[in-house]
Structures are given as C-alpha cells and as structure tokens.
mmCIF file of C-alpha atoms and ligand atoms in Angstrom:
data_model
loop_
_atom_site.group_PDB
_atom_site.id
_atom_site.type_symbol
_atom_site.label_atom_id
_atom_site.label_comp_id
_atom_site.label_asym_id
_atom_site.label_seq_id
_atom_site.Cartn_x
_atom_site.Cartn_y
_atom_site.Cartn_z
ATOM 1 C CA MET A 21 0.000 0.000 0.000
ATOM 2 C CA SER A 22 1.076 3.540 -0.784
ATOM 3 C CA LYS A 23 2.954 5.727 1.718
ATOM 4 C CA VAL A 24 1.213 8.879 2.838
ATOM 5 C CA GLY A 25 2.441 12.330 3.843
ATOM 6 C CA GLU A 26 -0.610 13.339 5.856
ATOM 7 C CA THR A 27 -3.558 11.658 7.536
ATOM 8 C CA THR A 28 -5.230 9.663 4.766
ATOM 9 C CA LEU A 29 -7.966 7.085 4.431
ATOM 10 C CA VAL A 30 -6.728 4.700 1.751
ATOM 11 C CA LEU A 31 -9.617 2.922 -0.005
ATOM 12 C CA ASP A 32 -8.782 -0.400 -1.604
ATOM 13 C CA LEU A 33 -11.230 -0.938 -4.472
ATOM 14 C CA ALA A 34 -9.848 -4.425 -5.132
ATOM 15 C CA ALA A 35 -10.964 -5.297 -1.585
ATOM 16 C CA LEU A 36 -14.416 -3.885 -2.357
ATOM 17 C CA GLU A 37 -14.613 -6.091 -5.441
ATOM 18 C CA HIS A 38 -13.524 -9.126 -3.413
ATOM 19 C CA ASN A 39 -16.185 -8.450 -0.743
ATOM 20 C CA TYR A 40 -18.879 -7.859 -3.353
ATOM 21 C CA ASN A 41 -18.051 -11.168 -5.037
ATOM 22 C CA TYR A 42 -17.983 -12.977 -1.696
ATOM 23 C CA LEU A 43 -21.421 -11.654 -0.682
ATOM 24 C CA ARG A 44 -22.831 -12.400 -4.124
ATOM 25 C CA SER A 45 -21.548 -15.979 -3.812
ATOM 26 C CA LYS A 46 -23.797 -16.361 -0.741
ATOM 27 C CA ILE A 47 -27.006 -15.589 -2.665
ATOM 28 C CA LYS A 48 -28.701 -17.013 -5.756
ATOM 29 C CA PRO A 49 -27.479 -15.595 -9.057
ATOM 30 C CA GLU A 50 -30.920 -14.146 -9.782
ATOM 31 C CA THR A 51 -31.218 -12.341 -6.433
ATOM 32 C CA LYS A 52 -30.694 -8.604 -6.836
ATOM 33 C CA PHE A 53 -27.952 -6.894 -4.840
ATOM 34 C CA LEU A 54 -28.431 -3.495 -3.245
ATOM 35 C CA GLY A 55 -25.249 -1.794 -2.026
ATOM 36 C CA VAL A 56 -25.781 0.490 0.977
ATOM 37 C CA VAL A 57 -23.668 3.642 0.568
ATOM 38 C CA LYS A 58 -25.226 5.861 3.239
ATOM 39 C CA ALA A 59 -23.076 8.071 5.491
ATOM 40 C CA PHE A 60 -20.370 8.613 2.840
ATOM 41 C CA ALA A 61 -20.312 4.879 2.127
ATOM 42 C CA TYR A 62 -19.714 4.011 5.769
ATOM 43 C CA GLY A 63 -17.264 6.851 6.154
ATOM 44 C CA SER A 64 -15.212 6.089 3.051
ATOM 45 C CA ASP A 65 -16.139 7.950 -0.159
ATOM 46 C CA MET A 66 -19.680 7.695 -1.444
ATOM 47 C CA VAL A 67 -19.067 8.567 -5.083
ATOM 48 C CA THR A 68 -15.970 6.367 -5.514
ATOM 49 C CA ILE A 69 -17.708 3.388 -3.905
ATOM 50 C CA ALA A 70 -20.979 3.914 -5.809
ATOM 51 C CA GLN A 71 -19.111 4.141 -9.124
ATOM 52 C CA LYS A 72 -17.256 0.925 -8.376
ATOM 53 C CA LEU A 73 -20.476 -0.877 -7.336
ATOM 54 C CA GLU A 74 -22.172 0.296 -10.514
ATOM 55 C CA GLN A 75 -19.242 -1.049 -12.520
ATOM 56 C CA LEU A 76 -19.348 -4.376 -10.612
ATOM 57 C CA GLY A 77 -22.991 -4.855 -11.549
ATOM 58 C CA ALA A 78 -24.895 -4.000 -8.364
ATOM 59 C CA ASP A 79 -28.624 -3.623 -9.055
ATOM 60 C CA TYR A 80 -29.517 -0.922 -6.558
ATOM 61 C CA LEU A 81 -27.972 1.551 -4.134
ATOM 62 C CA ALA A 82 -29.360 2.896 -0.870
ATOM 63 C CA VAL A 83 -28.650 6.034 1.122
ATOM 64 C CA ALA A 84 -30.232 7.278 4.343
ATOM 65 C CA TYR A 85 -31.161 10.829 3.335
ATOM 66 C CA VAL A 86 -32.133 12.680 0.189
ATOM 67 C CA SER A 87 -29.053 14.924 0.208
ATOM 68 C CA GLU A 88 -26.849 11.833 -0.072
ATOM 69 C CA GLY A 89 -28.761 10.629 -3.105
ATOM 70 C CA VAL A 90 -28.503 14.075 -4.699
ATOM 71 C CA LEU A 91 -24.699 13.888 -4.355
ATOM 72 C CA LEU A 92 -24.707 10.563 -6.197
ATOM 73 C CA ARG A 93 -26.905 11.888 -9.001
ATOM 74 C CA LYS A 94 -24.657 14.962 -9.370
ATOM 75 C CA ALA A 95 -21.718 12.577 -9.805
ATOM 76 C CA GLY A 96 -23.571 10.809 -12.619
ATOM 77 C CA ILE A 97 -24.649 7.620 -10.834
ATOM 78 C CA GLN A 98 -27.432 6.002 -12.891
ATOM 79 C CA LEU A 99 -28.473 3.073 -10.670
ATOM 80 C CA PRO A 100 -31.827 3.216 -8.910
ATOM 81 C CA ILE A 101 -31.304 4.710 -5.444
ATOM 82 C CA LEU A 102 -33.489 3.846 -2.455
ATOM 83 C CA VAL A 103 -33.652 6.579 0.193
ATOM 84 C CA LEU A 104 -34.162 4.779 3.499
ATOM 85 C CA HIS A 105 -35.228 7.744 5.594
ATOM 86 C CA PRO A 106 -36.647 10.517 3.429
ATOM 87 C CA LEU A 107 -38.111 13.550 5.167
ATOM 88 C CA VAL A 108 -41.083 15.486 3.872
ATOM 89 C CA SER A 109 -39.111 18.705 3.448
ATOM 90 C CA ASN A 110 -36.912 16.967 0.850
ATOM 91 C CA PHE A 111 -39.595 15.349 -1.324
ATOM 92 C CA ASP A 112 -39.245 17.842 -4.187
ATOM 93 C CA ASP A 113 -35.487 17.275 -4.368
ATOM 94 C CA LEU A 114 -36.088 13.554 -4.155
ATOM 95 C CA ILE A 115 -38.408 13.554 -7.160
ATOM 96 C CA THR A 116 -36.271 15.948 -9.210
ATOM 97 C CA ASN A 117 -33.316 13.611 -8.709
ATOM 98 C CA GLN A 118 -35.258 10.403 -9.396
ATOM 99 C CA LEU A 119 -34.585 8.972 -5.967
ATOM 100 C CA GLU A 120 -36.911 6.276 -4.632
ATOM 101 C CA PRO A 121 -38.397 6.855 -1.179
ATOM 102 C CA SER A 122 -38.935 4.347 1.558
ATOM 103 C CA ILE A 123 -42.530 5.001 2.609
ATOM 104 C CA TYR A 124 -42.773 4.102 6.274
ATOM 105 C CA SER A 125 -45.868 5.779 7.750
ATOM 106 C CA ARG A 126 -49.341 6.999 6.841
ATOM 107 C CA ASN A 127 -48.161 10.581 7.148
ATOM 108 C CA ILE A 128 -45.214 9.985 4.811
ATOM 109 C CA LEU A 129 -47.451 8.189 2.311
ATOM 110 C CA ASN A 130 -49.992 11.017 2.255
ATOM 111 C CA GLN A 131 -47.370 13.706 1.977
ATOM 112 C CA PHE A 132 -45.505 11.853 -0.729
ATOM 113 C CA LEU A 133 -48.687 11.365 -2.738
ATOM 114 C CA GLU A 134 -49.237 15.117 -2.568
ATOM 115 C CA ALA A 135 -45.693 15.898 -3.664
ATOM 116 C CA ALA A 136 -45.866 13.377 -6.522
ATOM 117 C CA LYS A 137 -49.203 14.794 -7.656
ATOM 118 C CA ALA A 138 -47.909 18.372 -7.514
ATOM 119 C CA GLN A 139 -45.024 17.309 -9.749
ATOM 120 C CA GLU A 140 -47.442 15.452 -12.072
ATOM 121 C CA GLN A 141 -45.829 12.073 -11.598
ATOM 122 C CA THR A 142 -47.341 8.763 -12.660
ATOM 123 C CA ASN A 143 -46.176 5.392 -11.352
ATOM 124 C CA TYR A 144 -43.374 7.013 -9.351
ATOM 125 C CA PRO A 145 -41.383 4.123 -7.791
ATOM 126 C CA VAL A 146 -41.695 3.795 -4.008
ATOM 127 C CA HIS A 147 -40.767 1.146 -1.445
ATOM 128 C CA ILE A 148 -43.037 0.162 1.431
ATOM 129 C CA LYS A 149 -41.244 -0.367 4.726
ATOM 130 C CA PHE A 150 -42.765 -2.698 7.310
ATOM 131 C CA ASN A 151 -41.876 -2.725 10.986
ATOM 132 C CA THR A 152 -41.427 -6.322 12.125
ATOM 133 C CA GLY A 153 -39.790 -5.782 15.510
ATOM 134 C CA LEU A 154 -36.980 -3.240 15.220
ATOM 135 C CA ASN A 155 -39.527 -0.564 16.165
ATOM 136 C CA ARG A 156 -37.677 2.152 14.306
ATOM 137 C CA LEU A 157 -39.487 2.935 11.034
ATOM 138 C CA GLY A 158 -42.262 1.109 9.260
ATOM 139 C CA PHE A 159 -45.923 0.302 8.779
ATOM 140 C CA SER A 160 -47.742 -2.325 10.786
ATOM 141 C CA GLU A 161 -50.364 -4.918 9.955
ATOM 142 C CA THR A 162 -53.202 -2.480 10.516
ATOM 143 C CA ASP A 163 -51.864 -0.189 7.774
ATOM 144 C CA VAL A 164 -52.008 -2.624 4.842
ATOM 145 C CA ASP A 165 -55.523 -1.706 3.667
ATOM 146 C CA PHE A 166 -54.719 1.984 4.003
ATOM 147 C CA ILE A 167 -51.575 1.601 1.854
ATOM 148 C CA VAL A 168 -53.480 -0.268 -0.842
ATOM 149 C CA GLU A 169 -56.431 2.153 -0.914
ATOM 150 C CA GLU A 170 -54.278 5.268 -1.066
ATOM 151 C CA THR A 171 -52.008 3.785 -3.720
ATOM 152 C CA LYS A 172 -54.930 2.659 -5.882
ATOM 153 C CA ARG A 173 -56.744 5.954 -5.522
ATOM 154 C CA SER A 174 -53.960 7.759 -7.326
ATOM 155 C CA GLU A 175 -51.889 6.879 -10.378
ATOM 156 C CA CYS A 176 -48.982 8.849 -8.928
ATOM 157 C CA ILE A 177 -46.991 6.041 -7.358
ATOM 158 C CA LYS A 178 -46.097 2.433 -7.973
ATOM 159 C CA ILE A 179 -44.891 0.098 -5.229
ATOM 160 C CA ILE A 180 -41.600 -1.360 -6.441
ATOM 161 C CA SER A 181 -40.847 -3.286 -3.288
ATOM 162 C CA ALA A 182 -41.945 -4.188 0.200
ATOM 163 C CA PHE A 183 -39.171 -4.511 2.760
ATOM 164 C CA SER A 184 -38.272 -4.813 6.408
ATOM 165 C CA HIS A 185 -35.115 -4.820 8.506
ATOM 166 C CA LEU A 186 -33.774 -7.363 10.994
ATOM 167 C CA ALA A 187 -32.960 -6.168 14.508
ATOM 168 C CA ALA A 188 -30.359 -8.775 15.499
ATOM 169 C CA SER A 189 -29.257 -10.646 12.379
ATOM 170 C CA GLU A 190 -25.700 -11.096 13.718
ATOM 171 C CA ASP A 191 -26.803 -12.507 17.070
ATOM 172 C CA VAL A 192 -27.208 -16.302 17.132
ATOM 173 C CA ASN A 193 -28.955 -16.053 20.502
ATOM 174 C CA GLU A 194 -31.750 -14.084 18.865
ATOM 175 C CA ARG A 195 -32.406 -16.623 16.123
ATOM 176 C CA ASP A 196 -36.021 -17.195 17.173
ATOM 177 C CA PHE A 197 -36.675 -13.469 17.194
ATOM 178 C CA SER A 198 -35.165 -13.081 13.713
ATOM 179 C CA LEU A 199 -37.153 -16.023 12.326
ATOM 180 C CA ASN A 200 -40.265 -14.419 13.769
ATOM 181 C CA GLN A 201 -39.424 -11.157 12.037
ATOM 182 C CA ILE A 202 -38.963 -12.969 8.732
ATOM 183 C CA ASN A 203 -42.267 -14.730 9.222
ATOM 184 C CA SER A 204 -44.190 -11.589 10.013
ATOM 185 C CA PHE A 205 -42.568 -9.836 7.043
ATOM 186 C CA LYS A 206 -43.822 -12.646 4.795
ATOM 187 C CA ASN A 207 -47.339 -12.256 6.166
ATOM 188 C CA LEU A 208 -47.341 -8.459 5.856
ATOM 189 C CA SER A 209 -45.862 -8.300 2.368
ATOM 190 C CA ASN A 210 -48.045 -11.154 1.109
ATOM 191 C CA ALA A 211 -51.126 -9.384 2.455
ATOM 192 C CA LEU A 212 -50.055 -6.283 0.553
ATOM 193 C CA MET A 213 -49.317 -8.177 -2.655
ATOM 194 C CA ASP A 214 -52.620 -10.044 -2.548
ATOM 195 C CA LYS A 215 -54.402 -6.713 -2.768
ATOM 196 C CA LEU A 216 -52.288 -5.221 -5.553
ATOM 197 C CA SER A 217 -52.642 -6.092 -9.217
ATOM 198 C CA TYR A 218 -48.860 -6.434 -9.577
ATOM 199 C CA GLN A 219 -45.999 -8.050 -7.647
ATOM 200 C CA PRO A 220 -43.467 -5.789 -5.920
ATOM 201 C CA MET A 221 -40.074 -7.212 -4.920
ATOM 202 C CA GLN A 222 -39.548 -8.282 -1.315
ATOM 203 C CA HIS A 223 -36.318 -7.776 0.632
ATOM 204 C CA MET A 224 -35.233 -8.150 4.216
ATOM 205 C CA LEU A 225 -31.567 -9.097 4.627
ATOM 206 C CA ASN A 226 -28.598 -6.922 5.587
ATOM 207 C CA THR A 227 -25.017 -8.282 5.616
ATOM 208 C CA SER A 228 -25.425 -10.574 8.624
ATOM 209 C CA GLY A 229 -28.839 -11.596 7.317
ATOM 210 C CA ILE A 230 -27.200 -12.769 4.069
ATOM 211 C CA ILE A 231 -24.818 -14.916 6.099
ATOM 212 C CA ASN A 232 -27.275 -16.266 8.686
ATOM 213 C CA TYR A 233 -30.680 -16.348 6.955
ATOM 214 C CA PRO A 234 -30.020 -16.926 3.230
ATOM 215 C CA GLU A 235 -33.424 -18.647 2.973
ATOM 216 C CA ALA A 236 -34.986 -15.178 3.436
ATOM 217 C CA GLN A 237 -33.200 -13.483 0.525
ATOM 218 C CA PHE A 238 -36.441 -13.037 -1.487
ATOM 219 C CA GLU A 239 -35.754 -10.976 -4.655
ATOM 220 C CA MET A 240 -33.073 -8.677 -3.244
ATOM 221 C CA VAL A 241 -30.571 -8.254 -0.381
ATOM 222 C CA ARG A 242 -29.152 -5.025 1.093
ATOM 223 C CA SER A 243 -25.535 -5.061 2.175
ATOM 224 C CA GLY A 244 -23.446 -2.313 3.728
ATOM 225 C CA ILE A 245 -20.835 -3.317 6.296
ATOM 226 C CA GLY A 246 -19.860 -6.514 4.453
ATOM 227 C CA LEU A 247 -18.947 -4.548 1.345
ATOM 228 C CA TYR A 248 -16.553 -2.502 3.466
ATOM 229 C CA GLY A 249 -14.929 -5.646 4.819
ATOM 230 C CA TYR A 250 -16.608 -6.355 8.151
ATOM 231 C CA GLY A 251 -18.914 -9.272 8.865
ATOM 232 C CA ASN A 252 -19.853 -8.883 12.558
ATOM 233 C CA GLN A 253 -18.610 -12.473 13.094
ATOM 234 C CA ALA A 254 -14.992 -13.665 13.180
ATOM 235 C CA GLN A 255 -15.493 -16.427 10.609
ATOM 236 C CA VAL A 256 -17.028 -13.942 8.160
ATOM 237 C CA ASP A 257 -14.397 -11.276 8.865
ATOM 238 C CA ALA A 258 -11.815 -13.881 7.884
ATOM 239 C CA GLN A 259 -13.357 -14.065 4.393
ATOM 240 C CA LEU A 260 -13.602 -10.318 3.852
ATOM 241 C CA ARG A 261 -11.001 -7.603 3.254
ATOM 242 C CA PRO A 262 -11.231 -4.156 4.891
ATOM 243 C CA VAL A 263 -11.621 -1.474 2.239
ATOM 244 C CA ALA A 264 -10.450 1.449 4.372
ATOM 245 C CA THR A 265 -7.004 1.817 5.958
ATOM 246 C CA LEU A 266 -6.461 4.903 8.095
ATOM 247 C CA LYS A 267 -2.867 6.070 7.979
ATOM 248 C CA THR A 268 -0.961 8.998 9.340
ATOM 249 C CA ILE A 269 2.658 9.949 10.097
ATOM 250 C CA ILE A 270 4.817 10.927 13.068
ATOM 251 C CA SER A 271 5.062 14.736 13.335
ATOM 252 C CA GLN A 272 7.412 14.938 16.316
ATOM 253 C CA ILE A 273 9.139 12.707 18.853
ATOM 254 C CA HIS A 274 9.746 13.746 22.480
ATOM 255 C CA GLN A 275 11.889 12.269 25.214
ATOM 256 C CA ILE A 276 9.772 12.501 28.372
ATOM 257 C CA ASP A 277 11.412 12.379 31.793
ATOM 258 C CA ALA A 278 9.961 10.657 34.844
ATOM 259 C CA ASN A 279 7.389 12.921 36.537
ATOM 260 C CA GLU A 280 6.541 14.855 33.360
ATOM 261 C CA SER A 281 3.034 14.843 31.929
ATOM 262 C CA ILE A 282 1.677 14.696 28.372
ATOM 263 C CA GLY A 283 -1.237 16.589 26.873
ATOM 264 C CA TYR A 284 -4.260 18.457 28.148
ATOM 265 C CA ASN A 285 -5.243 18.226 31.791
ATOM 266 C CA ARG A 286 -1.996 16.315 32.342
ATOM 267 C CA ALA A 287 -4.037 13.139 31.846
ATOM 268 C CA PHE A 288 -0.864 11.084 31.378
ATOM 269 C CA LYS A 289 1.905 11.304 33.966
ATOM 270 C CA SER A 290 5.061 9.285 33.447
ATOM 271 C CA ASN A 291 6.768 7.473 36.280
ATOM 272 C CA LYS A 292 9.798 6.626 34.139
ATOM 273 C CA PRO A 293 11.549 8.125 31.120
ATOM 274 C CA ILE A 294 9.624 7.358 27.956
ATOM 275 C CA LYS A 295 9.542 8.359 24.278
ATOM 276 C CA SER A 296 6.346 9.806 22.800
ATOM 277 C CA ALA A 297 5.306 10.497 19.207
ATOM 278 C CA THR A 298 2.831 13.237 18.242
ATOM 279 C CA LEU A 299 0.506 12.371 15.351
ATOM 280 C CA PRO A 300 -1.580 14.766 13.192
ATOM 281 C CA ILE A 301 -4.954 13.134 13.937
ATOM 282 C CA GLY A 302 -7.437 13.890 16.718
ATOM 283 C CA HIS A 303 -11.066 13.927 17.721
ATOM 284 C CA ALA A 304 -11.881 16.314 14.871
ATOM 285 C CA ASP A 305 -10.755 13.525 12.531
ATOM 286 C CA GLY A 306 -12.942 10.946 14.236
ATOM 287 C CA ILE A 307 -10.732 9.530 16.978
ATOM 288 C CA GLY A 308 -13.027 10.193 19.933
ATOM 289 C CA ARG A 309 -11.827 10.958 23.442
ATOM 290 C CA GLN A 310 -12.876 7.479 24.538
ATOM 291 C CA TYR A 311 -9.817 6.116 22.679
ATOM 292 C CA GLY A 312 -7.489 8.131 24.926
ATOM 293 C CA LYS A 313 -5.729 7.223 28.164
ATOM 294 C CA GLY A 314 -4.183 4.025 26.934
ATOM 295 C CA LYS A 315 -7.324 2.409 25.520
ATOM 296 C CA GLY A 316 -6.760 2.807 21.790
ATOM 297 C CA PHE A 317 -3.487 2.122 20.068
ATOM 298 C CA VAL A 318 -1.943 2.655 16.641
ATOM 299 C CA THR A 319 0.652 0.562 14.834
ATOM 300 C CA ILE A 320 4.115 1.905 13.981
ATOM 301 C CA ASN A 321 6.671 -0.319 12.257
ATOM 302 C CA ASN A 322 4.458 -3.308 13.158
ATOM 303 C CA LYS A 323 4.439 -2.476 16.864
ATOM 304 C CA LYS A 324 1.653 -1.320 19.150
ATOM 305 C CA ALA A 325 1.775 2.310 20.310
ATOM 306 C CA PRO A 326 -0.953 3.116 22.904
ATOM 307 C CA ILE A 327 -2.512 6.587 23.027
ATOM 308 C CA LEU A 328 -1.094 8.636 25.929
ATOM 309 C CA GLY A 329 -3.433 10.917 27.855
ATOM 310 C CA ASN A 330 -6.306 12.802 26.292
ATOM 311 C CA VAL A 331 -7.089 12.866 22.578
ATOM 312 C CA CYS A 332 -6.728 16.486 21.367
ATOM 313 C CA MET A 333 -8.781 18.042 18.590
ATOM 314 C CA ASP A 334 -6.049 17.705 15.964
ATOM 315 C CA MET A 335 -3.457 15.432 17.546
ATOM 316 C CA ILE A 336 -2.782 12.389 19.646
ATOM 317 C CA MET A 337 0.395 11.448 21.455
ATOM 318 C CA VAL A 338 1.390 7.777 21.527
ATOM 319 C CA ASP A 339 3.944 5.741 23.424
ATOM 320 C CA VAL A 340 6.850 4.706 21.200
ATOM 321 C CA THR A 341 9.354 3.925 23.964
ATOM 322 C CA GLU A 342 9.910 0.399 22.639
ATOM 323 C CA ILE A 343 9.625 1.273 18.954
ATOM 324 C CA ASP A 344 12.459 2.061 16.613
ATOM 325 C CA CYS A 345 10.940 5.009 14.730
ATOM 326 C CA LYS A 346 11.577 8.571 13.571
ATOM 327 C CA GLU A 347 9.688 11.704 12.559
ATOM 328 C CA GLY A 348 7.955 11.157 9.193
ATOM 329 C CA ASP A 349 7.459 7.405 9.728
ATOM 330 C CA GLU A 350 4.143 5.889 8.705
ATOM 331 C CA VAL A 351 1.473 5.097 11.315
ATOM 332 C CA ILE A 352 -1.494 2.745 10.821
ATOM 333 C CA VAL A 353 -4.542 3.585 12.929
ATOM 334 C CA PHE A 354 -6.639 0.744 11.521
ATOM 335 C CA GLY A 355 -6.744 -1.191 8.317
ATOM 336 C CA HIS A 356 -5.849 -4.433 6.719
ATOM 337 C CA GLN A 357 -3.786 -5.906 9.569
ATOM 338 C CA LYS A 358 -5.385 -4.434 12.679
ATOM 339 C CA SER A 359 -9.003 -4.111 11.704
ATOM 340 C CA ALA A 360 -11.334 -1.234 12.488
ATOM 341 C CA GLU A 361 -13.402 -3.760 14.428
ATOM 342 C CA LYS A 362 -10.483 -4.400 16.819
ATOM 343 C CA PHE A 363 -9.651 -0.703 17.062
ATOM 344 C CA ALA A 364 -13.302 0.081 17.838
ATOM 345 C CA ALA A 365 -13.407 -2.640 20.493
ATOM 346 C CA THR A 366 -10.705 -0.825 22.497
ATOM 347 C CA ALA A 367 -13.227 1.975 23.066
ATOM 348 C CA ASN A 368 -16.214 -0.361 23.539
ATOM 349 C CA THR A 369 -17.761 0.426 20.188
ATOM 350 C CA ILE A 370 -18.287 -1.257 16.815
ATOM 351 C CA SER A 371 -16.790 -1.079 13.321
ATOM 352 C CA TYR A 372 -19.825 0.842 12.010
ATOM 353 C CA GLU A 373 -19.154 3.704 14.410
ATOM 354 C CA ILE A 374 -15.409 4.187 13.924
ATOM 355 C CA LEU A 375 -15.726 3.897 10.126
ATOM 356 C CA THR A 376 -18.498 6.484 9.839
ATOM 357 C CA ALA A 377 -16.766 8.784 12.329
ATOM 358 C CA ILE A 378 -13.760 9.521 10.102
ATOM 359 C CA SER A 379 -14.356 13.163 9.322
ATOM 360 C CA GLN A 380 -14.412 14.810 5.940
ATOM 361 C CA ARG A 381 -11.161 16.603 6.814
ATOM 362 C CA VAL A 382 -9.263 13.349 6.274
ATOM 363 C CA LYS A 383 -8.032 12.949 2.710
ATOM 364 C CA ARG A 384 -9.411 9.971 0.760
ATOM 365 C CA VAL A 385 -7.258 8.131 -1.763
ATOM 366 C CA ALA A 386 -8.525 5.200 -3.814
ATOM 367 C CA VAL A 387 -6.154 2.415 -4.869
ATOM 368 C CA GLY A 388 -6.579 -0.963 -6.593
ATOM 369 C CA ALA A 389 -9.055 0.251 -9.212
HETATM 370 C C1 LIG B 25 -27.877 0.388 7.033
HETATM 371 C C2 LIG B 25 -28.929 -0.534 6.574
HETATM 372 C C3 LIG B 25 -28.601 -1.729 5.897
HETATM 373 C C4 LIG B 25 -27.182 -2.257 5.795
HETATM 374 O O1 LIG B 25 -26.851 -2.991 6.951
HETATM 375 P P1 LIG B 25 -25.422 -3.706 7.118
HETATM 376 O O2 LIG B 25 -25.492 -4.357 8.450
HETATM 377 O O3 LIG B 25 -24.407 -2.608 7.077
HETATM 378 O O4 LIG B 25 -25.275 -4.653 5.985
HETATM 379 C C5 LIG B 25 -29.632 -2.475 5.343
HETATM 380 N N1 LIG B 25 -30.925 -2.066 5.473
HETATM 381 C C6 LIG B 25 -31.275 -0.958 6.148
HETATM 382 C C7 LIG B 25 -32.712 -0.604 6.277
HETATM 383 C C8 LIG B 25 -30.295 -0.159 6.733
HETATM 384 O O5 LIG B 25 -30.650 0.933 7.434
#
C-alpha cells in the first residue's frame, strides 16, 4: 500500500470487489444486490464506492437521506437509489433527482402522494417499509388496507418493493426473534401483494442476514458493512477484506522524563523516562476521546503504540518507547492488519461507528481500481 504524507484514508477498491463477489456468492445468481452507501459509504467515499459498485454490476444503491442521493446523481450515478429515511421537506429534491423513497408511515405516504401529484408524476417508484420488531421505522399490519387504498386511488406512485429490517441478524442467541421477524414480514408483504394487481419485490436481509438467513433473501438483499470488509462475526471477517485503511505519520518525537506529563489536563503522567510520538490526527478527525488514556493504540513499524493521555482536537500522542521510529514514519490507525473492528473494540464500540466517524477533513485516496 502507498505511503502517505498526511492523515489519509486509503480505499482499496480491489478489496471492495472481493467483498462484493464474496457476498454475491452467498445468494442465488438471480437475487438482486443493493449496495448500501449511506453516510459517505460508511465513512469512506460515497461517489468512488458507488461508481465501483455500478461497474461491478450492483442492481440498486441505498442512502439514508435525500441529500446523499442528490450527491450521487450529481456525480452521474445512474443506478436506482433507495432513500431509506426521506423527510417530507426533501420530497421535491427527491423527485427531481429520481430517488426512490422508503414510505414508512401513513403521514409519509400522504405527503408523498401530494408531492408526486404536484409534480405530475405517474407510477413514481416507491418502497413500502414494514416494521417487524426493530420498532424504528415502518408500517404495521393495521396499515395494509390503508396503503393499498391510497395507492390505488392515485396513479402517482407504484410500489416497487416491500421490505423490512432485521434487529439482530448477527446474534445467534436471537435466532427465534429473527425467524419471527422474517415470518411476520412474509405475512405483511403477502397481504399487501394479494391486494395489488402487480408483484413488488420483497427484501429483508442486511449483511449478517445474508450470512445467517439466506433462505430469506427473497428478490433482493441489502448489504453495507460486508462490502466494506466487516462481517460482525470472526469467521465472516476472515473471508472479507477491509476497504479502508487509516494512515498517518509521526510529526514529532519527544523524550519525556519521569514525573513529566503529556497533553491536556496532564491526563498522562510518566513514572519513568519514555519516548512519545505526536501524530496529526485527533477527535476532529474521528478519533473520539474514549480512545485516549491508553485504551486505543496505533501501529508503527508493526508495533503497538498506545494513546497517551487525552485525545486532542487535531493530535494524539502515543507511546513509542519500545519502537524504533523517527519523525515522518508511517502510522497505521486501523486497516488491513489491525481491523477497524479491533480498534473500535478498544473503546467499547463497533466497526460501524469508527468507520463512519472519520471526518471529511481526512483525505481519501482510492487504490486498486
Ligand atoms: C444500514 C442498513 C442496511 C445495511 O446494513 P449492514 O449491516 O451494514 O449490511 C440495510 N438495510 C437498512 C434498512 C439499513 O438501514
């Protein structure tokens, strides 16, 4: 991998291709594949990842909010884009940019019908979201007749799919709960389809769903974290390759005497002489304060260097007493050897959070295209 001269998130597109092919190998060839690229493609680079997924043959993309879909359209992405959490105030932008809303409540359905009518749309593609136990967004059983009546009353929209989302697809202890969710999704979506004169697609599975419940793949699956190289389970992680590697360099090295302190609030106090390295990355780049005080560590010349004291806005100081290193040397925060999952675990969080936390200030560089 390339050397960097500043804090950089290196994105390995060959790893993305590998992960895409791996996930595809877990589903039937005819099952459609939706790549989830919300939150800057899990903190990486939304346009670069979307372009690569389009080139690899993904069938659909999904984002969380309308503004994210608009960015993709501006970059020339042609694939259909599902917006998982559209808000009423963005409906005009959504329609202008040919984004497809998840319709998750009576209010959203009514308001979207109005917006579609005002823009003189016919058969505008929408996706009906059912709540089957996550209790986040979605219609319930008692809404099915309402959905059908409102949809039939107007020519404005066409239901392209019915979908739901698993609450604990990675948790083997919640298998009964997940199977229940799948079952109630079948009942809800079948009830909807029975009352329509056409057959929307059905989809339910995220990455861990693809691995653990392949029998519920229906016509499409929706994968995010797996594409970026994380499988929520060690045996799946072993098959995937992290796309993002966060690198930085050593700005300065200090010899610290016994009884000196390092950083704000003197949160680290040395009881022996040590050597510290200052790195140009801090909480404004996504390394939260919870990684400080010895919890998180970076890798320098293949050795562990724990974070000393508090994380600053733009810098961290790490312990390099036992490491042969010099100013300008490369530092790996997380990536292909020490995964983001392991780095996140040091601060009691998960890969999803550390990946999406990497701020837009950090330079992105794609390799392996
Ligand atoms: C984010 C999201 C996904 C992707 O989940 P992963 O665990 O990252 O694969 C799928 N579906 C919905 C509704 C989501 O919000």
